[in-house]
Short mmCIF file of C-alpha atoms and ligand atoms in Angstrom, two decimals:
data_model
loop_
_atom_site.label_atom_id
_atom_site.label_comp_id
_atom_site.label_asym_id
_atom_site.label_seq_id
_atom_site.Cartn_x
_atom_site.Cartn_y
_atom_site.Cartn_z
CA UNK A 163 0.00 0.00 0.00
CA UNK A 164 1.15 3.79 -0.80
CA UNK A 165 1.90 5.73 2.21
CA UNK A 166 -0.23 8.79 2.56
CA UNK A 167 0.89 11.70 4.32
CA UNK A 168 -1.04 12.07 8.00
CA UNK A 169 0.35 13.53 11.42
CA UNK A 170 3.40 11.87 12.10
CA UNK A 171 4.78 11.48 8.21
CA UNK A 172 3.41 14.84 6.90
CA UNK A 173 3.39 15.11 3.33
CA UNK A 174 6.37 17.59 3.17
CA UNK A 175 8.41 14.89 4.33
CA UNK A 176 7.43 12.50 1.62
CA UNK A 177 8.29 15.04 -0.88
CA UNK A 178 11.29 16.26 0.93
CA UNK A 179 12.50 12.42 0.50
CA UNK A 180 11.37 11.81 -3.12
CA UNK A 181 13.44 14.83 -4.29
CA UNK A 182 16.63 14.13 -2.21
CA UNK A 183 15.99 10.06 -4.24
CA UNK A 184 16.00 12.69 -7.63
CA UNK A 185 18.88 14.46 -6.57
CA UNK A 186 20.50 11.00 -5.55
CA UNK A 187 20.13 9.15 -8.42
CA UNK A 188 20.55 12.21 -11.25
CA UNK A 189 22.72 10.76 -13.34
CA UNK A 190 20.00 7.94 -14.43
CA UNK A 191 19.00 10.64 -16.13
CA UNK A 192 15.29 10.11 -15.49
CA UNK A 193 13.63 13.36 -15.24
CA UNK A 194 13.35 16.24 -17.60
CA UNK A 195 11.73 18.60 -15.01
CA UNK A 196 11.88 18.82 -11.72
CA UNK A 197 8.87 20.15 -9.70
CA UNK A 198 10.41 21.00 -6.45
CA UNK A 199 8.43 24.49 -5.73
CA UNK A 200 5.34 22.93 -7.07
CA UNK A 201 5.83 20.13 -5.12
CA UNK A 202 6.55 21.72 -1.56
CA UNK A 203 4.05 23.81 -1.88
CA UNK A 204 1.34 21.35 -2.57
CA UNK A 205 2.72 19.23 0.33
CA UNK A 206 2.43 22.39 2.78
CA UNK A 207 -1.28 22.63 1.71
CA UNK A 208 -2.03 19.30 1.96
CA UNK A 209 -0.01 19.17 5.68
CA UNK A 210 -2.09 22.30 6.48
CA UNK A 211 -5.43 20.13 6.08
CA UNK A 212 -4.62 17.53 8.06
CA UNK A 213 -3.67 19.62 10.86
CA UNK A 214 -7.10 21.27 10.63
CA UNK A 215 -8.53 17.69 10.73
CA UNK A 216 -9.96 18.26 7.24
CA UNK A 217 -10.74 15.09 4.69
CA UNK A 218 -7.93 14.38 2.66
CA UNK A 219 -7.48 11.92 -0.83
CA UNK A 220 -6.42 8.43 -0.97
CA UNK A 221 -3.11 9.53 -2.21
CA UNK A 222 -2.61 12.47 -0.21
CA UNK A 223 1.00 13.39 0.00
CA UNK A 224 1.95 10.31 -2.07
CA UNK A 225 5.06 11.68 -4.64
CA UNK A 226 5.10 10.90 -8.45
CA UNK A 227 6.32 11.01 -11.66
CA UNK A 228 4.43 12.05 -14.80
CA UNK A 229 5.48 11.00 -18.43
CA UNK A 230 6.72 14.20 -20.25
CA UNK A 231 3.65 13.52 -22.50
CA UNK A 232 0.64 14.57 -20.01
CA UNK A 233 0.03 18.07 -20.74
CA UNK A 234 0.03 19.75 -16.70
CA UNK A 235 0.69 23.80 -15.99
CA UNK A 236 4.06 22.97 -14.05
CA UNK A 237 6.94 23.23 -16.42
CA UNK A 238 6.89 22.33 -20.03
CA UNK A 239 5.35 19.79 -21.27
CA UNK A 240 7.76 18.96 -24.16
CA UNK A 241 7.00 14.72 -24.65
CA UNK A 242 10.66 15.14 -24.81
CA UNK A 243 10.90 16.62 -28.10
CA UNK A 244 12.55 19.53 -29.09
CA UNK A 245 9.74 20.99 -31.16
CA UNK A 246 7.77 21.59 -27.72
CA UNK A 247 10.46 23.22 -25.95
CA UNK A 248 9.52 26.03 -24.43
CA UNK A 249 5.78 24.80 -24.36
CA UNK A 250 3.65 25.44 -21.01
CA UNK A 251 0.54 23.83 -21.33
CA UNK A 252 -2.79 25.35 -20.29
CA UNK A 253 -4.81 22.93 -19.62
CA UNK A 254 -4.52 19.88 -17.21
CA UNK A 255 -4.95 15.90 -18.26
CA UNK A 256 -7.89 14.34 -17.04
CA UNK A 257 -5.80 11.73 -15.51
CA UNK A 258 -3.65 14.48 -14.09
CA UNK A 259 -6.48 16.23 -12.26
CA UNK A 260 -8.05 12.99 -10.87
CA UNK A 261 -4.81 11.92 -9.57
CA UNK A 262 -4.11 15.61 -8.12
CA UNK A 263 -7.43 15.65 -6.68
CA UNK A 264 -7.08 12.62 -4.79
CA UNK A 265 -3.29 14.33 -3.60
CA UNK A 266 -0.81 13.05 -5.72
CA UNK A 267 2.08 15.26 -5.86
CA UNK A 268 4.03 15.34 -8.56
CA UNK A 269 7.56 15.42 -8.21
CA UNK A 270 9.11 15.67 -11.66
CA UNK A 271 8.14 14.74 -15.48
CA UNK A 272 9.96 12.08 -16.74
CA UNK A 273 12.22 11.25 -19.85
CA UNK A 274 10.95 9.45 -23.19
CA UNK A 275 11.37 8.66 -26.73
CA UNK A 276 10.14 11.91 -28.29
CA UNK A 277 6.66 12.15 -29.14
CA UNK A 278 6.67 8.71 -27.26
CA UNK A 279 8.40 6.49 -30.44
CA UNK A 280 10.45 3.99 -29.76
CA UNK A 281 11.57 1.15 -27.31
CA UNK A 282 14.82 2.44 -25.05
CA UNK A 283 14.27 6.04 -24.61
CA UNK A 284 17.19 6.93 -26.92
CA UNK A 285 14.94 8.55 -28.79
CA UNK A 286 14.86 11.40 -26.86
CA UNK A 287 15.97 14.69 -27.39
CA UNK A 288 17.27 15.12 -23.58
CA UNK A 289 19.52 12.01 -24.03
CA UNK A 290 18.40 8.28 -23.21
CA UNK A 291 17.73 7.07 -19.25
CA UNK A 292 19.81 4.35 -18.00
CA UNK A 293 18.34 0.70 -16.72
CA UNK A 294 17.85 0.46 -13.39
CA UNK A 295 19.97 -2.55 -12.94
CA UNK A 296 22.48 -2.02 -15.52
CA UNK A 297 23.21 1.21 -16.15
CA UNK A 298 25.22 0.60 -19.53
CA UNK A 299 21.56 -0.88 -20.68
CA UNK A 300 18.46 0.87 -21.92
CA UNK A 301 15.61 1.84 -19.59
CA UNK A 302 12.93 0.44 -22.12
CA UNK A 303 10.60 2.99 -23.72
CA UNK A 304 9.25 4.61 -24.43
CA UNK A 305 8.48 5.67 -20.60
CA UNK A 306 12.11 5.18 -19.64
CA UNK A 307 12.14 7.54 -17.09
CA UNK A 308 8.62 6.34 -15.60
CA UNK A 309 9.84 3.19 -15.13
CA UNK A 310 13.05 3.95 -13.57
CA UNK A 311 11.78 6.37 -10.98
CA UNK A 312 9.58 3.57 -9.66
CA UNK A 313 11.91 0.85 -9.90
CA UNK A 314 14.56 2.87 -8.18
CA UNK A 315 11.56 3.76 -5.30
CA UNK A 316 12.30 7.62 -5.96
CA UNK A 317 8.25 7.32 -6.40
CA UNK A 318 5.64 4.54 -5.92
CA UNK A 319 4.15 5.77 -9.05
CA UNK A 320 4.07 6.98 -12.05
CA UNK A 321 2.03 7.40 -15.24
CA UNK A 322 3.08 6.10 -18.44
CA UNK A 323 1.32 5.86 -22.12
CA UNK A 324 1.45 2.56 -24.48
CA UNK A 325 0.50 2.96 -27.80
CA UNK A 326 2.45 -0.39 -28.62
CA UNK A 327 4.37 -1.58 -25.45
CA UNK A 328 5.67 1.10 -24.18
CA UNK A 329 4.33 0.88 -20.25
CA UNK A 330 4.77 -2.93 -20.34
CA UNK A 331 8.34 -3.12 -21.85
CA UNK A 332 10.15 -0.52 -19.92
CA UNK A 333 8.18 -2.01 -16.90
CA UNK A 334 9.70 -5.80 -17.98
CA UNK A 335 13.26 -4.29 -17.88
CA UNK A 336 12.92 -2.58 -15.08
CA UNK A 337 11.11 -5.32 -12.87
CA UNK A 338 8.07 -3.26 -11.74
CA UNK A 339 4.39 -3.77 -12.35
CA UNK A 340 3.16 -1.95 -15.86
CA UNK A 341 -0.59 -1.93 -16.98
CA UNK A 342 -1.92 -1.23 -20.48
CA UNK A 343 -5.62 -0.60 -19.82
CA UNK A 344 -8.19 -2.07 -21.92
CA UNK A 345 -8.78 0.68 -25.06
CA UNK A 346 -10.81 3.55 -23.70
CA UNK A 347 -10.34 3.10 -19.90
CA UNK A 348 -8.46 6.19 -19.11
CA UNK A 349 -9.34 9.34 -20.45
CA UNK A 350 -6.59 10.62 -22.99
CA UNK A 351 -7.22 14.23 -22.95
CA UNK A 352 -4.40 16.44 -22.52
CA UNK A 353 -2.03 13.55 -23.56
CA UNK A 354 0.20 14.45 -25.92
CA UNK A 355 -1.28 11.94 -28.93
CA UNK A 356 0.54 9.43 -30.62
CA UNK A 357 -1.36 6.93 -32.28
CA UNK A 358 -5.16 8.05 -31.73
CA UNK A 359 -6.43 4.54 -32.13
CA UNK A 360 -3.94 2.65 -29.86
CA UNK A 361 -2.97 5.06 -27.46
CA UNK A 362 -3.78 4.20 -23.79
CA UNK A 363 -3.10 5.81 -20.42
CA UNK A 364 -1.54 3.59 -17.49
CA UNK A 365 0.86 3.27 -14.64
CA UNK A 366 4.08 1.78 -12.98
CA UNK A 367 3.64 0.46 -9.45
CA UNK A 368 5.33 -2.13 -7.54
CA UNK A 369 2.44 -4.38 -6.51
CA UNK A 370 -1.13 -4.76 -7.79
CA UNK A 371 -3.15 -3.04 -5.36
CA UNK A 372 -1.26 -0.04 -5.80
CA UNK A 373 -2.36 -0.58 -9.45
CA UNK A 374 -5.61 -1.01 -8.40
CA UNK A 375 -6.07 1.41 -6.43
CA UNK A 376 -5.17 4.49 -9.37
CA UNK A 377 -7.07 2.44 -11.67
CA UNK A 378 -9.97 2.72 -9.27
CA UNK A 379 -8.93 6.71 -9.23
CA UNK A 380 -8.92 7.42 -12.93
CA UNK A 381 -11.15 5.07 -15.16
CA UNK A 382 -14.02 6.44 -16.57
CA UNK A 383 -15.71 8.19 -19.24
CA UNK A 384 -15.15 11.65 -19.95
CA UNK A 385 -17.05 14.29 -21.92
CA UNK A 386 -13.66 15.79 -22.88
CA UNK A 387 -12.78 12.60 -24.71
CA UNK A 388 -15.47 10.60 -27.09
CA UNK A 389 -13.65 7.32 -27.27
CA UNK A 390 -13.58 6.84 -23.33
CA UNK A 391 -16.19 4.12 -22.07
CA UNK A 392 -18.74 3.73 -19.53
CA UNK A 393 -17.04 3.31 -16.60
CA UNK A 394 -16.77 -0.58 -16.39
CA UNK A 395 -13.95 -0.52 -14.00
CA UNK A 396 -15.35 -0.54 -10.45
CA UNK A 397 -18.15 -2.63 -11.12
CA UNK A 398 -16.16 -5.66 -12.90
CA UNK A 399 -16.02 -8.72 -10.85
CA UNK A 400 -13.55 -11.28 -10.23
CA UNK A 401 -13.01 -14.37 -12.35
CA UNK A 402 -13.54 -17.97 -10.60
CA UNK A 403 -10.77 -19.04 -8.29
CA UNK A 404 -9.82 -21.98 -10.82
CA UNK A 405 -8.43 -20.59 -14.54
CA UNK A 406 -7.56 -21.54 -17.81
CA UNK A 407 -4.73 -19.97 -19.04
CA UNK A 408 -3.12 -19.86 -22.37
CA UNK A 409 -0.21 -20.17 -23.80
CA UNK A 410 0.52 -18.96 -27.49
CA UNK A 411 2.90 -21.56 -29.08
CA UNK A 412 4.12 -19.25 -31.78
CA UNK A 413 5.93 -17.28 -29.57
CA UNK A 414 8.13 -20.60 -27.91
CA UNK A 415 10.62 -19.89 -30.39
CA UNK A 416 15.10 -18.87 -31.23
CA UNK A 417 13.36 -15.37 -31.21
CA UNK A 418 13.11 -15.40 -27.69
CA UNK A 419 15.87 -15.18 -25.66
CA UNK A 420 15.90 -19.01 -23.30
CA UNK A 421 15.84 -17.19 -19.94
CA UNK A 422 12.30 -15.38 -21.14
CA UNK A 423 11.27 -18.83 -21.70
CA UNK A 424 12.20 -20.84 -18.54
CA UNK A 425 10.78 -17.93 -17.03
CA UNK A 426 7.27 -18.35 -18.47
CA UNK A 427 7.65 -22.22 -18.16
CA UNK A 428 8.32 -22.12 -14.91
CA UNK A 429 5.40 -19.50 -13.96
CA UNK A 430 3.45 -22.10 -15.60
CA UNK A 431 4.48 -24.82 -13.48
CA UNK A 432 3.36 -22.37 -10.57
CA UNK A 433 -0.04 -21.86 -11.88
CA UNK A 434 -0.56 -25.34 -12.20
CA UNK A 435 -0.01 -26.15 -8.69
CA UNK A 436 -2.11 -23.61 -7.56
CA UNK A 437 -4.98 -25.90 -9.46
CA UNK A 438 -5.28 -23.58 -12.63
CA UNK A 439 -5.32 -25.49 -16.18
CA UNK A 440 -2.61 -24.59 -19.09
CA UNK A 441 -4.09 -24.21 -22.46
CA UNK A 442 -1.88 -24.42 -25.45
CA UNK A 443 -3.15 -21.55 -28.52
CA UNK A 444 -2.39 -21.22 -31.84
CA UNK A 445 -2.07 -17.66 -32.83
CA UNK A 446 -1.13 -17.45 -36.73
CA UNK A 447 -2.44 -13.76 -37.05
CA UNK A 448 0.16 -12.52 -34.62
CA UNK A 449 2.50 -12.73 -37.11
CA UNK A 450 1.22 -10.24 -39.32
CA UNK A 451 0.80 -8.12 -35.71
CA UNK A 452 4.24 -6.00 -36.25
CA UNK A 453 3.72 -4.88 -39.97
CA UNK A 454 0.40 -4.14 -39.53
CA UNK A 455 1.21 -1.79 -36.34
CA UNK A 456 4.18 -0.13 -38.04
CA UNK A 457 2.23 1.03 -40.75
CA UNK A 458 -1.44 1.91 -38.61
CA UNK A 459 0.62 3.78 -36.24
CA UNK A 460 2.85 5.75 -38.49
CA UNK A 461 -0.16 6.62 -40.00
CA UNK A 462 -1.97 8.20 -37.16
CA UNK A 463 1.11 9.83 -36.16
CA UNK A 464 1.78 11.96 -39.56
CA UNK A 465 -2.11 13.14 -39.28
CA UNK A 466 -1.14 13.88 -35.44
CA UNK A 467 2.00 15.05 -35.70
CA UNK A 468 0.90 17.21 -38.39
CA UNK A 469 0.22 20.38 -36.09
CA UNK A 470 3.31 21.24 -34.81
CA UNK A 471 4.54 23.94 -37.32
CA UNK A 472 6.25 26.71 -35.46
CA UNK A 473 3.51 28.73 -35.16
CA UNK A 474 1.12 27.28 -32.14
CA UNK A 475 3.37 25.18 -30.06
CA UNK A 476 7.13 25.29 -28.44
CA UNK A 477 9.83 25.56 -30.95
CA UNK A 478 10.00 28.23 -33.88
CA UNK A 479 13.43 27.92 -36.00
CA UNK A 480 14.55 31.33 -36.65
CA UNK A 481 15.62 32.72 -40.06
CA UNK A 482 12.69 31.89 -41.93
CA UNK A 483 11.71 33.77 -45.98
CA UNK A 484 8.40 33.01 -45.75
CA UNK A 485 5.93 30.87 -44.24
CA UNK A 486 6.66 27.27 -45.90
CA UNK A 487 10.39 28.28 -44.71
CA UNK A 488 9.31 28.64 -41.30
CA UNK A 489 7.14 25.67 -41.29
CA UNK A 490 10.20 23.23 -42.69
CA UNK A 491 12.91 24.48 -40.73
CA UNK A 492 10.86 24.17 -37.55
CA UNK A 493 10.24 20.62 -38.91
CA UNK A 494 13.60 19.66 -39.67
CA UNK A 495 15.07 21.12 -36.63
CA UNK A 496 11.83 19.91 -33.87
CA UNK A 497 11.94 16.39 -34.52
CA UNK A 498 14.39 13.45 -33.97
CA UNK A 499 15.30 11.23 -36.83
CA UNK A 500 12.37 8.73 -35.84
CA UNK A 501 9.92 11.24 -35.99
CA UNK A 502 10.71 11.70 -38.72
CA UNK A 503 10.93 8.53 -39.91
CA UNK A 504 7.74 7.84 -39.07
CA UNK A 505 5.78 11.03 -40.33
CA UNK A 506 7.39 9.96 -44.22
CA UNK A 507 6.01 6.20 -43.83
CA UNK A 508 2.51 7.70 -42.14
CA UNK A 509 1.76 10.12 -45.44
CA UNK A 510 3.55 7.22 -47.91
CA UNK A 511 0.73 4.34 -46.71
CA UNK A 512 -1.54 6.76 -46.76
CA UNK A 513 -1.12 8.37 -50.42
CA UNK A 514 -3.49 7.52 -52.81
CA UNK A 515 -1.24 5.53 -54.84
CA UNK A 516 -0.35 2.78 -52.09
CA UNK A 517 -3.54 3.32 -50.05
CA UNK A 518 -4.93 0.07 -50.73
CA UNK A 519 -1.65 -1.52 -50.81
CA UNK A 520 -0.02 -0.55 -47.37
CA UNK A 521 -2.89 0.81 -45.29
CA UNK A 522 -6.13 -1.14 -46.14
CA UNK A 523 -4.25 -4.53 -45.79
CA UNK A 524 -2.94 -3.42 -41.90
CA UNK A 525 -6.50 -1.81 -41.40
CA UNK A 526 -7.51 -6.16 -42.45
CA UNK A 527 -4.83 -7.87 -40.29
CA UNK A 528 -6.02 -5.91 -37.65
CA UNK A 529 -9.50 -7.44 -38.09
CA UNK A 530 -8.15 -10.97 -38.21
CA UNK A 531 -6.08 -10.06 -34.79
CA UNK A 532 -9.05 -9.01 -32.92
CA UNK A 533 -10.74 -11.47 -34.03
CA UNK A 534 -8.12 -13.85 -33.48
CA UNK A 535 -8.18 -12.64 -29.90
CA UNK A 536 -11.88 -13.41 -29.12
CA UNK A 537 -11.34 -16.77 -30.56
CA UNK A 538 -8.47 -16.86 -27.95
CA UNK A 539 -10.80 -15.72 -25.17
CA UNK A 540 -13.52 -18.01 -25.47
CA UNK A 541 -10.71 -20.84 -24.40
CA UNK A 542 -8.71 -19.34 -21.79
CA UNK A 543 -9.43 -16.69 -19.85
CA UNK A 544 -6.16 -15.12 -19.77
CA UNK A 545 -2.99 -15.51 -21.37
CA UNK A 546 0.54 -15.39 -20.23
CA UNK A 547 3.21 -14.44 -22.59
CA UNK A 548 6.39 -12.51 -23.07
CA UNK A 549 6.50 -9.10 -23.19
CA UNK A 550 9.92 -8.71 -25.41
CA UNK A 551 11.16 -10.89 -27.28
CA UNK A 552 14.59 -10.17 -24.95
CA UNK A 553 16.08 -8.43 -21.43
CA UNK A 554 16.86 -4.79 -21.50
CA UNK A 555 19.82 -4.18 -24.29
CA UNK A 556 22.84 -2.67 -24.03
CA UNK A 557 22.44 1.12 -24.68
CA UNK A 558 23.88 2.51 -28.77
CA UNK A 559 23.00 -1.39 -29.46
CA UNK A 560 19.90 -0.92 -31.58
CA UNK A 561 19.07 2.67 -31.83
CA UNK A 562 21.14 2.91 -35.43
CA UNK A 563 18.95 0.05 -36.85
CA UNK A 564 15.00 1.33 -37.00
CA UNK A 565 14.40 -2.09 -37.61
CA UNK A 566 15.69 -4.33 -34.54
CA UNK A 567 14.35 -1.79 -32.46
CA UNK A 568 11.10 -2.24 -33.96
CA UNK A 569 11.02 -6.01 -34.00
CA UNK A 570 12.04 -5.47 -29.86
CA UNK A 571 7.41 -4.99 -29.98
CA UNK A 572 6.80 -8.05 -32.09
CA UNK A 573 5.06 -9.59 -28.74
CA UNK A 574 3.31 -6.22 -27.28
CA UNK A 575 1.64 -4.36 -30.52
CA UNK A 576 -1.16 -6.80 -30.78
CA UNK A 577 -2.69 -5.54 -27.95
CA UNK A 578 -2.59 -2.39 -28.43
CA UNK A 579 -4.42 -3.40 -32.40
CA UNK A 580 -6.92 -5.48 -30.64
CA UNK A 581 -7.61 -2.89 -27.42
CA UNK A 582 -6.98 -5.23 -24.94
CA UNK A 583 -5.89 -5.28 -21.52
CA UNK A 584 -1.92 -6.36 -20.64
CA UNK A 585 -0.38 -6.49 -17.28
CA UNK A 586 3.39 -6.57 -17.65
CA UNK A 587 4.38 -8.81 -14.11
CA UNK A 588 8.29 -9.04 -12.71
CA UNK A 589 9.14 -12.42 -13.47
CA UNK A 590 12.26 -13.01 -11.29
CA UNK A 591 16.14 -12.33 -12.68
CA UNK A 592 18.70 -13.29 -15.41
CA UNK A 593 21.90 -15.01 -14.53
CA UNK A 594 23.65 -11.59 -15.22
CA UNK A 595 20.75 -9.49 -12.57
CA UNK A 596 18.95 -8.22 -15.10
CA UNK A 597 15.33 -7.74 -14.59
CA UNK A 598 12.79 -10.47 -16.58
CA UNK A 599 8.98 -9.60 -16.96
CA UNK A 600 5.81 -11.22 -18.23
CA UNK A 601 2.41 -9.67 -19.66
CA UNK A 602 -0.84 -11.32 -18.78
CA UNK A 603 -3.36 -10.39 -21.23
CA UNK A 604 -6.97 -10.56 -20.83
CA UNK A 605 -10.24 -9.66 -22.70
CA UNK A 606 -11.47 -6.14 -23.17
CA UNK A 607 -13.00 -4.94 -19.59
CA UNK A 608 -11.02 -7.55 -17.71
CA UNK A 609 -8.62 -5.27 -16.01
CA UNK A 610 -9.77 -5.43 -12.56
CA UNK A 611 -9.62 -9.09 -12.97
CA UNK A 612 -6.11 -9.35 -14.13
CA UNK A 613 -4.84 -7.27 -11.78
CA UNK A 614 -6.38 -9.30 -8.94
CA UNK A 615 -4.71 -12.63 -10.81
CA UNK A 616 -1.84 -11.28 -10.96
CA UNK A 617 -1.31 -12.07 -7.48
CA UNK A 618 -1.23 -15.67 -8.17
CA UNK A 619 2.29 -15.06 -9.47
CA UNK A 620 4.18 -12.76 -7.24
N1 LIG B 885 7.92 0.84 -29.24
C1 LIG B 885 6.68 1.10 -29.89
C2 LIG B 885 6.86 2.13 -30.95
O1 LIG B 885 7.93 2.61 -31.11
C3 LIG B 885 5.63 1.49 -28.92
C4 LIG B 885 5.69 2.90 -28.49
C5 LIG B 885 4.61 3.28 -27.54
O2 LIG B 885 3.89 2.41 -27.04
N2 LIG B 885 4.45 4.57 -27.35
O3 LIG B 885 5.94 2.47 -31.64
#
């Protein structure tokens, strides 16, 4: 359980400690901003309540992190890009204010792949984070820094967004807990938007009522976003004591690195004592999961990434003739080579000459995925799978080669296609100490019930 600030541990303490933890462990390189004023004043307020004997939240006083990608009035909001530097947003995430409401302070925002693309936080214009238990290895990403700062309990929580892994992969090689809500769950307005139709809100804790507990806080529909739903989350019950839980063969492969797989065997062989029944799935669609993601996403991210132009947001290049001057040097200069990368793929699948081609055919696999998935569900209720295809990396290894970093989310982009729940579980260590995780994936609106499960394999 988090500790709240009362009496005896006033919430000026908590914060006090959480920033000397910053401070301590700087050259991680895990924050971009550092709220301290904020912060301490917050704490002071919330302290000042107590003493009166006045209600306070179920997180009051309780430090954390926030992705650079949640749009909040303290500092810049920048997703970690250099096109949004200098940005102050003026509005406040939905997520943000429920969190703040309940008295969450946040401490700091927290390092990323810019505009949230890629898988090690290299990508990011302030320089990558460092693995908690290797620091000559990547953090994961894209929420590095998220991960990190819990793993390294400078905070008990922080927020993260996974538009194709990247809460549950940073959380796998950095041995915390890391949920990707069903599609929908958490309100995305004021986050920063990636992928529109894959992008989900979630958190890093280290156990699963923690989890809970801020799920509890910040599910639930909001006018201020159209694709949120009902709010399912409180009401779901628990699943039976007894489960079946799959397995998908395709992914028992040379692809995955052998300690991943003793790993998941030997959670299996756990499971099975406790009285709960392995079932063995075929998955063929998977396979087509990566190529349809990398050209869906890319996609959604040239038609999102589309208004940044040096005029409304952050970063203006200076020197500029005229206005299409202004707009392309901003361009060139704002984003990092992935952006980029991916803004030229986005408009290419989507031309009219290679609509059909490219795009229509990933908008199809996607179909056969989902569908693939409820197929899945109707003979297991959850499955348990690797989240990467490998530990955390050695940092410089991949980040020259767009393609091995991409094939790094060949196991966590399906989800994300299909909008279904994964919890990314620690799953013990490597021979060298290097953190191992799992994901257990469940239907849509089975969060509450995953998270509970969960517990069967701590
Ligand atoms: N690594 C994936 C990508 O680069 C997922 C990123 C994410 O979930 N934001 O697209």
């Amino acid at each position: 359980m988090m500790k709240t600030a009362n009496k005896t541990v006033t919430a000026t303490r908590l914060v006090k400690d959480a920033l000397a933890k910053v401070k301590h462990f700087e050259d991680y390189n895990i924050f971009t901003f550092i709220n301290e004023e904020g912060a301490l004043k917050k704490a002071a307020e919330i302290d000042a309540k107590i003493a009166r004997g006045e209600k306070v939240g179920r997180l009051a006083g309780v430090p954390y992190a926030l992705k650079d990608n949640f749009l909040s009035p303290e500092g810049e909001t920048t997703a970690s890009a250099h096109i949004l530097e200098g940005f102050s947003s003026p509005v406040t995430a939905t997520a943000v204010a429920k969190l703040e409401a309940e008295g969450a302070i946040m401490i700091g925002r927290t390092n990323m792949d810019a505009f949230a693309h890629g898988s090690s936080t290299e990508n990011s214009y302030f320089g990558p984070t460092r693995n908690a238990f290797d620091k000559e290895r990547v953090a994961g990403g894209s929420s590095g820094g998220s991960a990190v700062a819990v793993a390294l309990d400078i905070v008990e929580f922080a927020t993260g967004t996974d538009t194709g892994g990247s809460i549950r992969q940073p959380a796998s090689f950095n041995g915390v807990y890391g949920l990707k809500p069903t599609y929908g769950t958490i309100s995305r307005y004021g986050v920063v938007a990636m992928a529109s139709s894959t992008d989900c809100i979630g958190f890093f804790t280290k156990t699963p009522d923690d989890m809970n507990l801020l799920m509890e806080i910040t599910a639930g529909q909001d006018p201020k976003d159209m694709t949120t739903l009902p709010d399912y989350y409180k009401e779901s019950t628990p699943k039976e004591s007894s489960l079946r839980i799959g397995i998908i063969k395709d992914f028992d492969n040379e692809s995955v690195d052998i300690e991943i797989r003793k790993a998941l065997k030997k959670k299996c062989e756990e499971l099975k004592a406790k009285g709960h029944e392995i079932v063995e799935l075929e998955m063929p669609a998977l396979k087509y999961a990566l190529a349809a993601y990398y050209i869906i996403v890319p996609a959604e991210i040239a038609s999102n990434l589309s208004r940044y132009d040096g005029i409304r947001y952050g970063f203006r290049a200076g020197d500029s003739q005229d206005l299409n001057a202004l707009y392309k040097n901003t361009r060139s200069e704002g984003f990092m080579p992935e952006n980029k990368r991916r803004i030229m793929i986005g408009n290419f699948v989507l031309s009219s000459g290679f609509y059909d081609a490219y795009f229509l055919k990933a908008a199809k696999a996607r179909t056969l995925i989902v569908k693939e998935y409820a197929d899945a569900f109707s003979k297991c209720d959850f499955i348990l799978t690797p989240v990467s295809p490998n530990p955390a990396f050695k940092l410089g290894e991949k980040v020259g080669d767009p393609v091995a970093m991409y094939l790094e989310d060949m196991m966590s982009v399906s989800l994300n296609l299909a909008g279904v729940p994964g919890l990314a579980i620690p799953a013990g260590k490597t021979k060298d100490g290097l953190a191992l995780g799992l994901q257990l994936v469940g239907p849509r609106r089975s969060d509450k019930a995953l998270i509970e499960f969960s517990k069967e394999l701590i």
